[in-house]
mmCIF file of C-alpha atoms and ligand atoms in Angstrom:
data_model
loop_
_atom_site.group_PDB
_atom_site.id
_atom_site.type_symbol
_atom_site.label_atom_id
_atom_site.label_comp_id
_atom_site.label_asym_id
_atom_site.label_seq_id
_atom_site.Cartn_x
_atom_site.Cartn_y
_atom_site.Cartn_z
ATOM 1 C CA UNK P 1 6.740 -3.525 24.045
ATOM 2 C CA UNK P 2 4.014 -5.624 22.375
ATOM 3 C CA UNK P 3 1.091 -4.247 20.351
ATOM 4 C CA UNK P 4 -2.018 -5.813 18.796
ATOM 5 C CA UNK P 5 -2.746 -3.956 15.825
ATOM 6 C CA UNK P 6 -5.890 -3.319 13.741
ATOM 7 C CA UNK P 7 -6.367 -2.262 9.868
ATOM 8 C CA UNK P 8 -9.433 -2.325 8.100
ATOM 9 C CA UNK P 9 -8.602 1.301 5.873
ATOM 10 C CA UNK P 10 -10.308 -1.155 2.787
ATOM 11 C CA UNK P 11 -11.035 -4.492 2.070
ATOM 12 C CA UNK P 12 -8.649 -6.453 3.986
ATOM 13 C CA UNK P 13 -9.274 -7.082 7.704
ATOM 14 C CA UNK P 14 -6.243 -7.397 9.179
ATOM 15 C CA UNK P 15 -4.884 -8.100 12.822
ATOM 16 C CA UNK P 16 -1.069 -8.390 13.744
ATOM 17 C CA UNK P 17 1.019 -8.670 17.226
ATOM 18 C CA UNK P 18 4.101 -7.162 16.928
ATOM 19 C CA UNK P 19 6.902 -6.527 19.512
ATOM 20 C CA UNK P 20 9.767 -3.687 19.462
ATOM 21 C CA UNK P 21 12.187 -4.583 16.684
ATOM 22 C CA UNK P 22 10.154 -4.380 15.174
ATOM 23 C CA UNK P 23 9.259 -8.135 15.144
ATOM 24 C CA UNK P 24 6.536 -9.927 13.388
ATOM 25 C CA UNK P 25 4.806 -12.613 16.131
ATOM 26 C CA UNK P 26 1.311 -13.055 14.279
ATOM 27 C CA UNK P 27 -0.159 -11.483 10.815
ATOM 28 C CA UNK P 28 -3.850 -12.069 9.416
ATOM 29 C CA UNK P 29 -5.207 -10.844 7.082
ATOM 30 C CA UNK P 30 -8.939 -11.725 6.265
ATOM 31 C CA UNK P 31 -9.217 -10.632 2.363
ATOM 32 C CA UNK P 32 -12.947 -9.173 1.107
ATOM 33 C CA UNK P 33 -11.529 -10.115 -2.721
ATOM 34 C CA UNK P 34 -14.381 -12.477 -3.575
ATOM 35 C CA UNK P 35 -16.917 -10.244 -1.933
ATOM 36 C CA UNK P 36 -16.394 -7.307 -4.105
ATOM 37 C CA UNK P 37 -15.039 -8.954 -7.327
ATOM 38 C CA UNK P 38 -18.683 -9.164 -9.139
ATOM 39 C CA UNK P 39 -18.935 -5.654 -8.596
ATOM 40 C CA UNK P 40 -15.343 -5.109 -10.449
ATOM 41 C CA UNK P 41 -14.048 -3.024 -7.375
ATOM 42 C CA UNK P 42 -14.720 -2.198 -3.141
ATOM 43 C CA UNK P 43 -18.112 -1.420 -2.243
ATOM 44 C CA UNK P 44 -17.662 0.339 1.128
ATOM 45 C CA UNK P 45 -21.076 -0.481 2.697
ATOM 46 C CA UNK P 46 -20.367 -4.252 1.838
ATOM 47 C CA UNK P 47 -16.900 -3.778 3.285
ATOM 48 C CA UNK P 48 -17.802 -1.991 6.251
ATOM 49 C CA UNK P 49 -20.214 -5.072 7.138
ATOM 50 C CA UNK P 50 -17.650 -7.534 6.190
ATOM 51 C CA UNK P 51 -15.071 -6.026 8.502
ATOM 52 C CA UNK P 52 -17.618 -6.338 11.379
ATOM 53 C CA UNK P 53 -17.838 -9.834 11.138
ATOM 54 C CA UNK P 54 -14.667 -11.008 10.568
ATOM 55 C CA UNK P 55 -12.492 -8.565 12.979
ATOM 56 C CA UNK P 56 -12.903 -9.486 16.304
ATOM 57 C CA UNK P 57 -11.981 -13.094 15.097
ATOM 58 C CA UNK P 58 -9.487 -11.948 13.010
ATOM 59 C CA UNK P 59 -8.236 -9.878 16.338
ATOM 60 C CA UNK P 60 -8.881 -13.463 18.303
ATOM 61 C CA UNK P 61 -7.008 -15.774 15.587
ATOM 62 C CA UNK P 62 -3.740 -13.114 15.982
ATOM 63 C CA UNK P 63 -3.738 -13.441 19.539
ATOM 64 C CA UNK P 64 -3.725 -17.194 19.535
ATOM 65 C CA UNK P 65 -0.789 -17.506 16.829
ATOM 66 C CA UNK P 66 1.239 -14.675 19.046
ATOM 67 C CA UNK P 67 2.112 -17.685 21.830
ATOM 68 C CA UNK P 68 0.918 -15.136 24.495
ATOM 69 C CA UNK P 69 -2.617 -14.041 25.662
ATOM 70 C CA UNK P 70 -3.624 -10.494 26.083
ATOM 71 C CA UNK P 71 -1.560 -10.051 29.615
ATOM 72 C CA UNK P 72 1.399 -10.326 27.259
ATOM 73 C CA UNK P 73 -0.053 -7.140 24.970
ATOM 74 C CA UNK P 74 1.151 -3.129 26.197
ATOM 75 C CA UNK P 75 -1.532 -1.450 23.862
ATOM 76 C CA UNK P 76 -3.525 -1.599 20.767
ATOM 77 C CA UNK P 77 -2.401 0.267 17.398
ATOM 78 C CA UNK P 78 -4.914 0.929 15.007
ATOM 79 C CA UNK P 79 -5.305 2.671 10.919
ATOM 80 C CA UNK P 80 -6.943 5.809 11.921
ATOM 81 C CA UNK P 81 -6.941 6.582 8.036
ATOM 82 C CA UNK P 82 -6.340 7.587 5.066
ATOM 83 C CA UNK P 83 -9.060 4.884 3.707
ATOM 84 C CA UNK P 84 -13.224 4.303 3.852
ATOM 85 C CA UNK P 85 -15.273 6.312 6.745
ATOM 86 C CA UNK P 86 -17.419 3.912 6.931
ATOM 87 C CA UNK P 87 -14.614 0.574 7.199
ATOM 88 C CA UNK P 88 -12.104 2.853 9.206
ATOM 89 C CA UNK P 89 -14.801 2.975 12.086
ATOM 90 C CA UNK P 90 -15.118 -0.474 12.569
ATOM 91 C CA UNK P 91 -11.428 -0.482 13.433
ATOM 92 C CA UNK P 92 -11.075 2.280 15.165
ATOM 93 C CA UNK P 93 -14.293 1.604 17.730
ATOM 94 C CA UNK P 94 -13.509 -2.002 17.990
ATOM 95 C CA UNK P 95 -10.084 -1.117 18.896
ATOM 96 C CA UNK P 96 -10.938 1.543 21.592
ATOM 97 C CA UNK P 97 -13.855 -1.009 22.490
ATOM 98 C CA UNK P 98 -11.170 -3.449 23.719
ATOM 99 C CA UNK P 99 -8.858 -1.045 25.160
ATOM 100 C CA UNK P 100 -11.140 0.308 27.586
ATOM 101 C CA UNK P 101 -12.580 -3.138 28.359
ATOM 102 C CA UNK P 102 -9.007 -4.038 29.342
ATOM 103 C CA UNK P 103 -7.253 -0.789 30.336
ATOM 104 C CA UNK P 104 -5.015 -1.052 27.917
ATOM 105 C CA UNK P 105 -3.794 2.720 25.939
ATOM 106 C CA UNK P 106 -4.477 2.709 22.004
ATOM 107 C CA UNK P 107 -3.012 4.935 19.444
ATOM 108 C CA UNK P 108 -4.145 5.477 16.389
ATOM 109 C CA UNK P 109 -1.769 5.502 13.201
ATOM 110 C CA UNK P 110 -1.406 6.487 9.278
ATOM 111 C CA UNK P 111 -1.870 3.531 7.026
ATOM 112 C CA UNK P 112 0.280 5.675 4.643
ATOM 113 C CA UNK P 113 3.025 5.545 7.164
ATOM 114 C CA UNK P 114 2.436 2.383 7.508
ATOM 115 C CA UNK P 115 3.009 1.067 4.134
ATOM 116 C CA UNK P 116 6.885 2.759 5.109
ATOM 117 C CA UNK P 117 7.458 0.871 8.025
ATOM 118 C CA UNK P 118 6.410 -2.179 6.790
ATOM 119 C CA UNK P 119 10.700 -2.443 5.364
ATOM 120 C CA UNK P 120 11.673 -2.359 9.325
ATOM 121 C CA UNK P 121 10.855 -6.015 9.818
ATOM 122 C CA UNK P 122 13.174 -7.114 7.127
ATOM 123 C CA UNK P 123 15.802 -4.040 7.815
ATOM 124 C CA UNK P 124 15.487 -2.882 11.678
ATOM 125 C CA UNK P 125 18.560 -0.883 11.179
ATOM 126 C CA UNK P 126 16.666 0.827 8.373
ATOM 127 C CA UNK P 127 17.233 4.864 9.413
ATOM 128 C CA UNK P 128 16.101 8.021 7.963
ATOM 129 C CA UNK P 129 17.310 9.833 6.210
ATOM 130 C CA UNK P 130 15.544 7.725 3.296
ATOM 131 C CA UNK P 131 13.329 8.372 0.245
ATOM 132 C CA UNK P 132 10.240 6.353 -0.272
ATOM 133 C CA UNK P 133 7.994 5.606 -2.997
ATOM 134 C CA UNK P 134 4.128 4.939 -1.258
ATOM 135 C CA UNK P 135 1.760 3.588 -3.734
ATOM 136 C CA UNK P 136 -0.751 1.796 -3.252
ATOM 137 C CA UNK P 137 -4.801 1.979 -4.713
ATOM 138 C CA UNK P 138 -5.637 5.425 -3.167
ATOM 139 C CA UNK P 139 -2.205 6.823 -3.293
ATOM 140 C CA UNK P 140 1.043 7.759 -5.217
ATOM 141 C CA UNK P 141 3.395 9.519 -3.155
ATOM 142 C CA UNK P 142 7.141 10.598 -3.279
ATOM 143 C CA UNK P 143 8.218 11.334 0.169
ATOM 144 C CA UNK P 144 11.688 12.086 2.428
ATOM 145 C CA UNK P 145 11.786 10.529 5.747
ATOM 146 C CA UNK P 146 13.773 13.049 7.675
ATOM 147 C CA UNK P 147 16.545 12.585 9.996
ATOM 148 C CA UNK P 148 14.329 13.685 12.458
ATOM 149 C CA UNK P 149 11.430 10.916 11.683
ATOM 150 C CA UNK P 150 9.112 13.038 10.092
ATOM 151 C CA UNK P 151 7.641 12.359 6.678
ATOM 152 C CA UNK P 152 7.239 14.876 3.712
ATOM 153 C CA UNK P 153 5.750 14.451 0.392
ATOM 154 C CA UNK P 154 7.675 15.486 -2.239
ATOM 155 C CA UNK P 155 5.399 14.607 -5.003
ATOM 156 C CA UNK P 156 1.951 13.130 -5.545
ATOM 157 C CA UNK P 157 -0.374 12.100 -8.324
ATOM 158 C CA UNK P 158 -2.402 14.201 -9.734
ATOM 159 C CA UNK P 159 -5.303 12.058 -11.123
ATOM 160 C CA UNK P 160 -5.293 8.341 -10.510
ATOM 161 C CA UNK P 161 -3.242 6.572 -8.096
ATOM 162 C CA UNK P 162 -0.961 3.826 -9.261
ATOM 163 C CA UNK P 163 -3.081 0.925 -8.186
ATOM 164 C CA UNK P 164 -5.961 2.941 -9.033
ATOM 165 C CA UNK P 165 -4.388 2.832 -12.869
ATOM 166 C CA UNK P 166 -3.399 -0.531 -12.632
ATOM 167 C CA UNK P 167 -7.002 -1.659 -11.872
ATOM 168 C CA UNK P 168 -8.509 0.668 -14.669
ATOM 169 C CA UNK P 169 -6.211 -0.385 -16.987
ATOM 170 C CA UNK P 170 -7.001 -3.949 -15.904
ATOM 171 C CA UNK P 171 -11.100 -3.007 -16.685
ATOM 172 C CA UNK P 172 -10.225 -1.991 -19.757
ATOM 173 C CA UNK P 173 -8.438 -4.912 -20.834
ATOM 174 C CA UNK P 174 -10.900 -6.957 -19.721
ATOM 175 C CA UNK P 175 -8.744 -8.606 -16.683
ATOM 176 C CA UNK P 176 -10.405 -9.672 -13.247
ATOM 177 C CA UNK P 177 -10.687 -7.059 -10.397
ATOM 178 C CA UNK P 178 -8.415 -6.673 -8.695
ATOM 179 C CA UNK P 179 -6.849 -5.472 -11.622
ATOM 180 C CA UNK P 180 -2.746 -4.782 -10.434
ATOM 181 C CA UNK P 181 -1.887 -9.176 -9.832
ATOM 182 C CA UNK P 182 -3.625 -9.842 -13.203
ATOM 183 C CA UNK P 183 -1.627 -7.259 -15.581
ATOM 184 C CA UNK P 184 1.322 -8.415 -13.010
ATOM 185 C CA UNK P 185 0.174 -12.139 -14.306
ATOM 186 C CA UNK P 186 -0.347 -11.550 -17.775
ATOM 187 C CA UNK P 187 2.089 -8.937 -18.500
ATOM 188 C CA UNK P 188 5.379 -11.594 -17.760
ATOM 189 C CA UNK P 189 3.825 -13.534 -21.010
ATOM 190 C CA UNK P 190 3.827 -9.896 -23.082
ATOM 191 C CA UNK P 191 6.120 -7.808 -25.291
ATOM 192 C CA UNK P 192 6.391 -4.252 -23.863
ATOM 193 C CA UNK P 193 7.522 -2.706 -27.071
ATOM 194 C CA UNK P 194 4.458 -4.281 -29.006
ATOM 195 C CA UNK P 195 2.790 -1.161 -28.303
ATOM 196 C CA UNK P 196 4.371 2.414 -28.195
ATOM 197 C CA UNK P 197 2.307 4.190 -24.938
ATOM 198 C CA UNK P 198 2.724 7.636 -23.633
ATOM 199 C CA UNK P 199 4.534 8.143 -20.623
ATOM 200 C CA UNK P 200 3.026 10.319 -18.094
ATOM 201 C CA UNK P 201 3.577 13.781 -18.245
ATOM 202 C CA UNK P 202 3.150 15.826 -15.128
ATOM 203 C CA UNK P 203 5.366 18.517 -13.569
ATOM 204 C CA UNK P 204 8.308 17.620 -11.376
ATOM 205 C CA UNK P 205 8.018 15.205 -8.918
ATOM 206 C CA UNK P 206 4.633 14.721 -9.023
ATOM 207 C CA UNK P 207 3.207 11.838 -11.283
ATOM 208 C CA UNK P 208 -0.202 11.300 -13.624
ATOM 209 C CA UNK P 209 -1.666 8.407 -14.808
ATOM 210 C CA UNK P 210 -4.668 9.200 -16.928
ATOM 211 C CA UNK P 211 -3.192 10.098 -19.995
ATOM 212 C CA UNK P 212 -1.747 6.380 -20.362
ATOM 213 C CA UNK P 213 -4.844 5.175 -19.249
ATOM 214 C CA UNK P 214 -7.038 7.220 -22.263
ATOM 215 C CA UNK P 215 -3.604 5.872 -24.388
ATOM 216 C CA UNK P 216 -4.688 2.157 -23.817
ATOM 217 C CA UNK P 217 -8.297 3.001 -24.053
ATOM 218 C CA UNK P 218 -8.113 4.049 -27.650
ATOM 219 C CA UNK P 219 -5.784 1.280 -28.571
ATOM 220 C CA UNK P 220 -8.055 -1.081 -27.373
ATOM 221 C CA UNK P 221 -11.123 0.420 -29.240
ATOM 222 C CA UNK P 222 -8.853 1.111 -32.296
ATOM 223 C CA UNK P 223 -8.411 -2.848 -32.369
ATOM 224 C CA UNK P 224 -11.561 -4.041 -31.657
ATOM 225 C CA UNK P 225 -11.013 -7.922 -30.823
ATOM 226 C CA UNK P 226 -8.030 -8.891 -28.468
ATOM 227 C CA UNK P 227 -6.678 -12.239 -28.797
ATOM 228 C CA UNK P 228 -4.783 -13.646 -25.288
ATOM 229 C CA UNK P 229 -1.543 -12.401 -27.065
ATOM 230 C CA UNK P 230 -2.451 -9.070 -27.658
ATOM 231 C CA UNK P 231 -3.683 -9.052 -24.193
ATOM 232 C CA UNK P 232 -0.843 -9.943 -23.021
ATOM 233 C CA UNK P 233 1.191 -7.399 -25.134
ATOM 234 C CA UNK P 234 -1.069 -4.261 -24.038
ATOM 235 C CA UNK P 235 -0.812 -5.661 -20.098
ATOM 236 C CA UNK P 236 3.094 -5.551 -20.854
ATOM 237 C CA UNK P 237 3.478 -2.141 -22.351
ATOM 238 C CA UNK P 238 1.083 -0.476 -20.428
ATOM 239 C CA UNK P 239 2.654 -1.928 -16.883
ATOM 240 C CA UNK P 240 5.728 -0.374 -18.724
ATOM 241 C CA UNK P 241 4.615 2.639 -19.034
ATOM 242 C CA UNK P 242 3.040 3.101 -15.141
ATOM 243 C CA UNK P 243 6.757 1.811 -13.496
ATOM 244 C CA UNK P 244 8.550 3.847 -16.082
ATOM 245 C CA UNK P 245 6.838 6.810 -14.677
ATOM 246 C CA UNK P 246 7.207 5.897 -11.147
ATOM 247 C CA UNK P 247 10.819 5.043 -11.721
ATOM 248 C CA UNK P 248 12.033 7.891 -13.646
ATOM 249 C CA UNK P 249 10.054 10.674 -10.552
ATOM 250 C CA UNK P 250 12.203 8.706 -7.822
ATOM 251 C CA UNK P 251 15.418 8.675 -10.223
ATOM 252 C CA UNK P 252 14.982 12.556 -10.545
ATOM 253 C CA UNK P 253 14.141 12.878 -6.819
ATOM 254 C CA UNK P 254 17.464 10.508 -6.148
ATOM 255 C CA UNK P 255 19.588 13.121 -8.526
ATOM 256 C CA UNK P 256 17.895 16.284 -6.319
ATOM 257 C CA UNK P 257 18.309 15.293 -2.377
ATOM 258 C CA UNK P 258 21.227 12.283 -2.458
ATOM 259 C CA UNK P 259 19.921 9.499 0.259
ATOM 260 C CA UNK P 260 21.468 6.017 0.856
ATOM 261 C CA UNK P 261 18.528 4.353 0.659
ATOM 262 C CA UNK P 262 15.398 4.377 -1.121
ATOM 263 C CA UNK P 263 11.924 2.509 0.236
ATOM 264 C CA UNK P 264 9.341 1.104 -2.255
ATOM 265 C CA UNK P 265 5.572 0.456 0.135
ATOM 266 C CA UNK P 266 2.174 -0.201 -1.207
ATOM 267 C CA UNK P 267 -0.127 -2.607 -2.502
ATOM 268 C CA UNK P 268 1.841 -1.627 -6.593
ATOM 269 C CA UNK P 269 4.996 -2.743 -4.734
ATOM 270 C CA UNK P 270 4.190 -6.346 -5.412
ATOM 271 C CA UNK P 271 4.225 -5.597 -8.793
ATOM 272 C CA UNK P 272 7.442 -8.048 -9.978
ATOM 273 C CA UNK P 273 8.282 -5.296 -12.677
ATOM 274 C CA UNK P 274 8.718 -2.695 -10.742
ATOM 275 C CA UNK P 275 10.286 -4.642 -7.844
ATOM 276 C CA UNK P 276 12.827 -5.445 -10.409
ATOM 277 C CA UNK P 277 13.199 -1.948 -12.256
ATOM 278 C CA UNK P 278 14.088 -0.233 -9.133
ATOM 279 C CA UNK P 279 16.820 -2.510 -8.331
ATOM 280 C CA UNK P 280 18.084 -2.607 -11.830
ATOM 281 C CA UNK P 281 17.807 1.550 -12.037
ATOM 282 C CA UNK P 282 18.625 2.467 -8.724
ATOM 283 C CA UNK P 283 20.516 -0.599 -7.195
ATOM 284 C CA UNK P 284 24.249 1.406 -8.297
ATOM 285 C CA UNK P 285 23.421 4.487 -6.508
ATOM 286 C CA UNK P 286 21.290 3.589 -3.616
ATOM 287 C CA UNK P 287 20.147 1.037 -1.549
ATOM 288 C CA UNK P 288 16.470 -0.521 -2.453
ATOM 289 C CA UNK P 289 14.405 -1.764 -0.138
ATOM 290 C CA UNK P 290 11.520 -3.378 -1.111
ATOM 291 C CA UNK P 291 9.269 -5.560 1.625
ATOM 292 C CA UNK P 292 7.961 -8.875 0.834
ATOM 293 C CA UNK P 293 4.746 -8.919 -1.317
ATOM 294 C CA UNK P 294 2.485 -9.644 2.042
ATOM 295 C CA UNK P 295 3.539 -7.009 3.513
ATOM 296 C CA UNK P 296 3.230 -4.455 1.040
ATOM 297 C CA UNK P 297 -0.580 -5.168 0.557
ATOM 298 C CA UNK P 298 -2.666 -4.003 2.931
ATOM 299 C CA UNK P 299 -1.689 -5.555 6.430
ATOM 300 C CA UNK P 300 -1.747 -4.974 10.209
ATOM 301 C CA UNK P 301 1.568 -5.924 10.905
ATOM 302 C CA UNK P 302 2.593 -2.464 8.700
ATOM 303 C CA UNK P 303 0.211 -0.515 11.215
ATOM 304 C CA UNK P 304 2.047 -2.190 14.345
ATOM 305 C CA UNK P 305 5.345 -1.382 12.601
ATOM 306 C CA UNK P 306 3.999 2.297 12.885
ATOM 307 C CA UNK P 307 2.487 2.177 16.224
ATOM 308 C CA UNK P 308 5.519 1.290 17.716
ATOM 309 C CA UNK P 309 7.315 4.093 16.263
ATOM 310 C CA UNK P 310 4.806 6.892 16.834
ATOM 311 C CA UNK P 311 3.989 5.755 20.758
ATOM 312 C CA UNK P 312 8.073 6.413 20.425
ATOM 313 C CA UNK P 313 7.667 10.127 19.189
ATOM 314 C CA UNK P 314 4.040 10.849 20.755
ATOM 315 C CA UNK P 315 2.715 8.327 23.382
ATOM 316 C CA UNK P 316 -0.805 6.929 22.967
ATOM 317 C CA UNK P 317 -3.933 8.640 21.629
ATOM 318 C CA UNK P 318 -5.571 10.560 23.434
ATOM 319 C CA UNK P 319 -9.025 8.005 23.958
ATOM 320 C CA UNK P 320 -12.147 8.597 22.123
ATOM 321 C CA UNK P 321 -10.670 9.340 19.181
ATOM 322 C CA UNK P 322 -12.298 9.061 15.312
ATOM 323 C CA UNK P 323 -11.607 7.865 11.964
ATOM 324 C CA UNK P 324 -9.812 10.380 9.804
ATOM 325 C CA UNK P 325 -10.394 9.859 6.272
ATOM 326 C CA UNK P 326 -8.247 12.148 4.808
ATOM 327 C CA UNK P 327 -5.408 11.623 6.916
ATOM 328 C CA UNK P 328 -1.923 12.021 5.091
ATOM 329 C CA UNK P 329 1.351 10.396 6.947
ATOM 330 C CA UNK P 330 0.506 11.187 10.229
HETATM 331 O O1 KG4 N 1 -1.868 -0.919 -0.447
HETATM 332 P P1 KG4 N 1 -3.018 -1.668 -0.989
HETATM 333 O O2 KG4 N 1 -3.186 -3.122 -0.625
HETATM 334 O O3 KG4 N 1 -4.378 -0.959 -0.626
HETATM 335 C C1 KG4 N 1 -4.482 0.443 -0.577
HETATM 336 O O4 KG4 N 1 -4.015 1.042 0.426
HETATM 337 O O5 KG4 N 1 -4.997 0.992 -1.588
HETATM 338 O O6 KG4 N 1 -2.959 -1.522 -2.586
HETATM 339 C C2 KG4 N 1 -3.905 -2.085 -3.415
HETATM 340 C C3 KG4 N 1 -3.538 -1.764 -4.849
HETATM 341 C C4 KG4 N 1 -4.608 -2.178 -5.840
HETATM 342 O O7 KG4 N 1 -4.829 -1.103 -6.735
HETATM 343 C C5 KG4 N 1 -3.983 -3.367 -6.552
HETATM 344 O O8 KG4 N 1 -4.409 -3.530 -7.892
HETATM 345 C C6 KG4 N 1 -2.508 -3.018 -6.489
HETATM 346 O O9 KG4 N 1 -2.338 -2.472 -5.215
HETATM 347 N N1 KG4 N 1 -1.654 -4.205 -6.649
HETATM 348 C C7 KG4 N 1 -0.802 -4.374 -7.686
HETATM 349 C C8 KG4 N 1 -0.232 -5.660 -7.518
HETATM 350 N N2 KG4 N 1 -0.745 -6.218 -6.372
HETATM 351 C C9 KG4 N 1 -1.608 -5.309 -5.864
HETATM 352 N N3 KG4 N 1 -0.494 -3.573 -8.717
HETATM 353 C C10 KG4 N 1 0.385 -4.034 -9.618
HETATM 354 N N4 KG4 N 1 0.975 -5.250 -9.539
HETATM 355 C C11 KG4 N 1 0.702 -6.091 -8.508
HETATM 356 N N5 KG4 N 1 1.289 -7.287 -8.433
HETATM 357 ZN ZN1 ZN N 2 -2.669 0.404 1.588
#
C-alpha cells in the first residue's frame, strides 16, 4: 500500500510517500524557521498562510521524488492534530480536496502517534509492547504501546513541554529561536557542573519544567553580563537538568512495567545529549531506539508511518472530517 501524507500541525510543511514497511520513497519538508524567527517563536496566522503556499508544491515535489505518479498512490494520510487550528486546516482540507478530486480514501492521523512511528523505518520489526518517550514543543509524554497497538500515557508535563523549555530557556539566554539546536550547539562547548540547577520536581511519572526554567532565570539576572563561556556553561547545565528529568521519569517507568524496548520521538529527540544519555542509562536494560534527527522533527513521513498503521486497525476516515486540536494519540 502507498500513501501520500500531509503535516502541517506547525511550522513545517511537510509531504512524504511512503509504502507498507514501512518504507520511506520521498520526504519534504518545507521549514517556516526564517519566517517566524524575528518574532522569537510561531505565529499561527503567518504559518497558516505559509502552509497555503507552499503545500500543494510541497505535495507536488514528493510525488515527483516517489518515481511513481498519483496512479501509484492507495490514499492520502494526513495530521488531524494535536497542533494550530488554524495550520491543521490547511492540511486537512487540502488533503480531502485531493482525495475527492481523485477518488482516492484519506484518513486522518495523530501527529503524537506519529512522532512513535517515525522508529519503524529504521526498525520495521519494532513491536509493542514498548515504552516511549514523546517530546516534542507542545508535548512531554510517557506512554506504553500495548501489545494490542494502543497507546497510553503514563505521564505528562505539567507546565511547559520539553521543547517548550528548551526554547524558553534559549530566550533567556539570549540564543536564536528556535531555541532547542542552539543550547544543543552551544551546550557541547559548556561545563554542566558550572552551575548547580534544580531538577524538576513533579509527582511520579509525570514531569515539570518551570521550576528549572525560573532556576536559570535568576541565575542569569543574579549575573548580570554573560560572556560566550558562561553562556555556554548555563546552556550546558541547564540542558542537564531538562534530560536528567526526562531520563530519570523513563528510568522509573522502566523499573515499574519491564519492556524490551524503549522509543525516544519528538522534535527534543535530536537533542545529542539526550540521544546519548538514554543509551548510556538505559542501553544495559533495554533496547533504545532513537530515529534519525529528520525524522524526529516535525515530518510527513512520521504521519505516513501512522497512516499505514491506523488504516491497519480502523480503515480510512470517514470523509469530511476536521482538524482536531486537542487530539491526544489517536
Ligand atoms: O516535534 P517538533 O518538531 O514540533 C512539535 O511537534 O512541537 O519539536 C520542536 C521542538 C522545539 O521546541 C525545538 O526547540 C525542539 O523541538 N528541538 C530541540 C532540538 N531540536 C529541536 N530541543 C533540544 N535539542 C535539539 N537539538
Ligand atoms: Zn511534533
Amino acid at each position: 500500500m502507498r500513501l501520500l501524507a500531509v503535516e502541517t500541525s506547525c511550522d513545517e510543511t511537510a509531504a512524504a510517500v511512503v509504502e507498507s514497511g514501512p518504507r520511506l520513497l520521498a520526504n519534504v519538508i518545507r521549514s517556516q524557521e526564517d519566517l517566524h524567527a524575528p518574532y522569537g517563536g510561531v505565529v499561527p496566522e503567518l504559518a497558516a498562510r505559509a502552509h497555503l503556499q507552499a503545500l500543494v508544491p510541497a505535495i507536488e515535489r514528493a510525488l515527483a521524488l516517489s518515481g511513481a505518479g498519483w496512479e501509484a498512490v492507495d490514499g492520502l494520510a494526513v495530521t488531524q492534530g494535536p497542533g494550530l487550528v488554524g495550520t491543521l486546516l490547511v492540511g486537512v482540507h487540502t488533503a480531502q480536496a485531493i482525495a475527492w478530486e481523485r477518488g482516492l480514501p484519506v484518513i486522518g492521523v495523530s501527529h503524537l502517534a506519529g512522532h512513535l512511528y517515525a522508529a519503524l523505518f529504521e526498525h520495521p520489526g519494532l513491536r509493542p509492547p514498548a515504552l516511549g518517550l514523546i517530546v516534542s514543543g507542545g508535548h512531554s509524554d510517557l506512554i506504553r504501546w500495548t501489545e494490542e497497538g494502543a497507546i497510553e500515557v503514563l505521564g505528562r508535563t505539567i507546565d511547559d513541554a520539553a521543547g517548550e523549555a528548551f526554547d524558553k530557556g534559549a530566550r533567556i539566554l539570549g540564543l536564536p529561536f528556535p531555541g532547542g539546536p542552539a543550547v544543543d550547539r552551544l551546550a557541547a562547548q559548556g561545563d554542566p557542573r558550572a552551575v548547580d540547577l534544580p531538577r524538576p520536581r513533579a509527582r511520579g511519572l509525570d514531569f515539570s519544567f518551570s521550576g528549572v526554567k525560573t532556576a536559570l532565570l535568576y541565575e542569569v539576572r543574579r549575573r548580570g553580563h554573560l560572556d560566550e563561556q558562561a553562556r555556554a556553561d548555563l546552556s550546558a547545565a541547564y540542558q542537564e537538568a531538562i534530560v536528567d528529568a526526562l531520563l530519570q521519569r523513563v528510568e522509573a517507568a522502566v523499573a515499574r512495567e519491564p519492556v524490551p524496548v524503549v522509543v525516544l520521538g519528538g522534535g527534543v529527540a535530536r537533542n545529542r545529549r539526550l540521544r546519548a544519555q538514554a543509551q548510556a542509562r538505559l542501553g544495559d536494560r533495554v533496547r533504545v531506539v532513537v530515529p534519525e534527527p529528520d525524522l524526529c522533527t516535525d515530518n510527513a513521513a512520521m504521519i505516513g508511518a501512522a497512516g499505514l498503521i491506523e488504516w491497519q486497525r480502523r480503515g480510512p476516515s470517514r470523509a469530511p472530517f476536521d482538524a482536531d486540536p486537542g487530539l491526544g494519540f489517536g
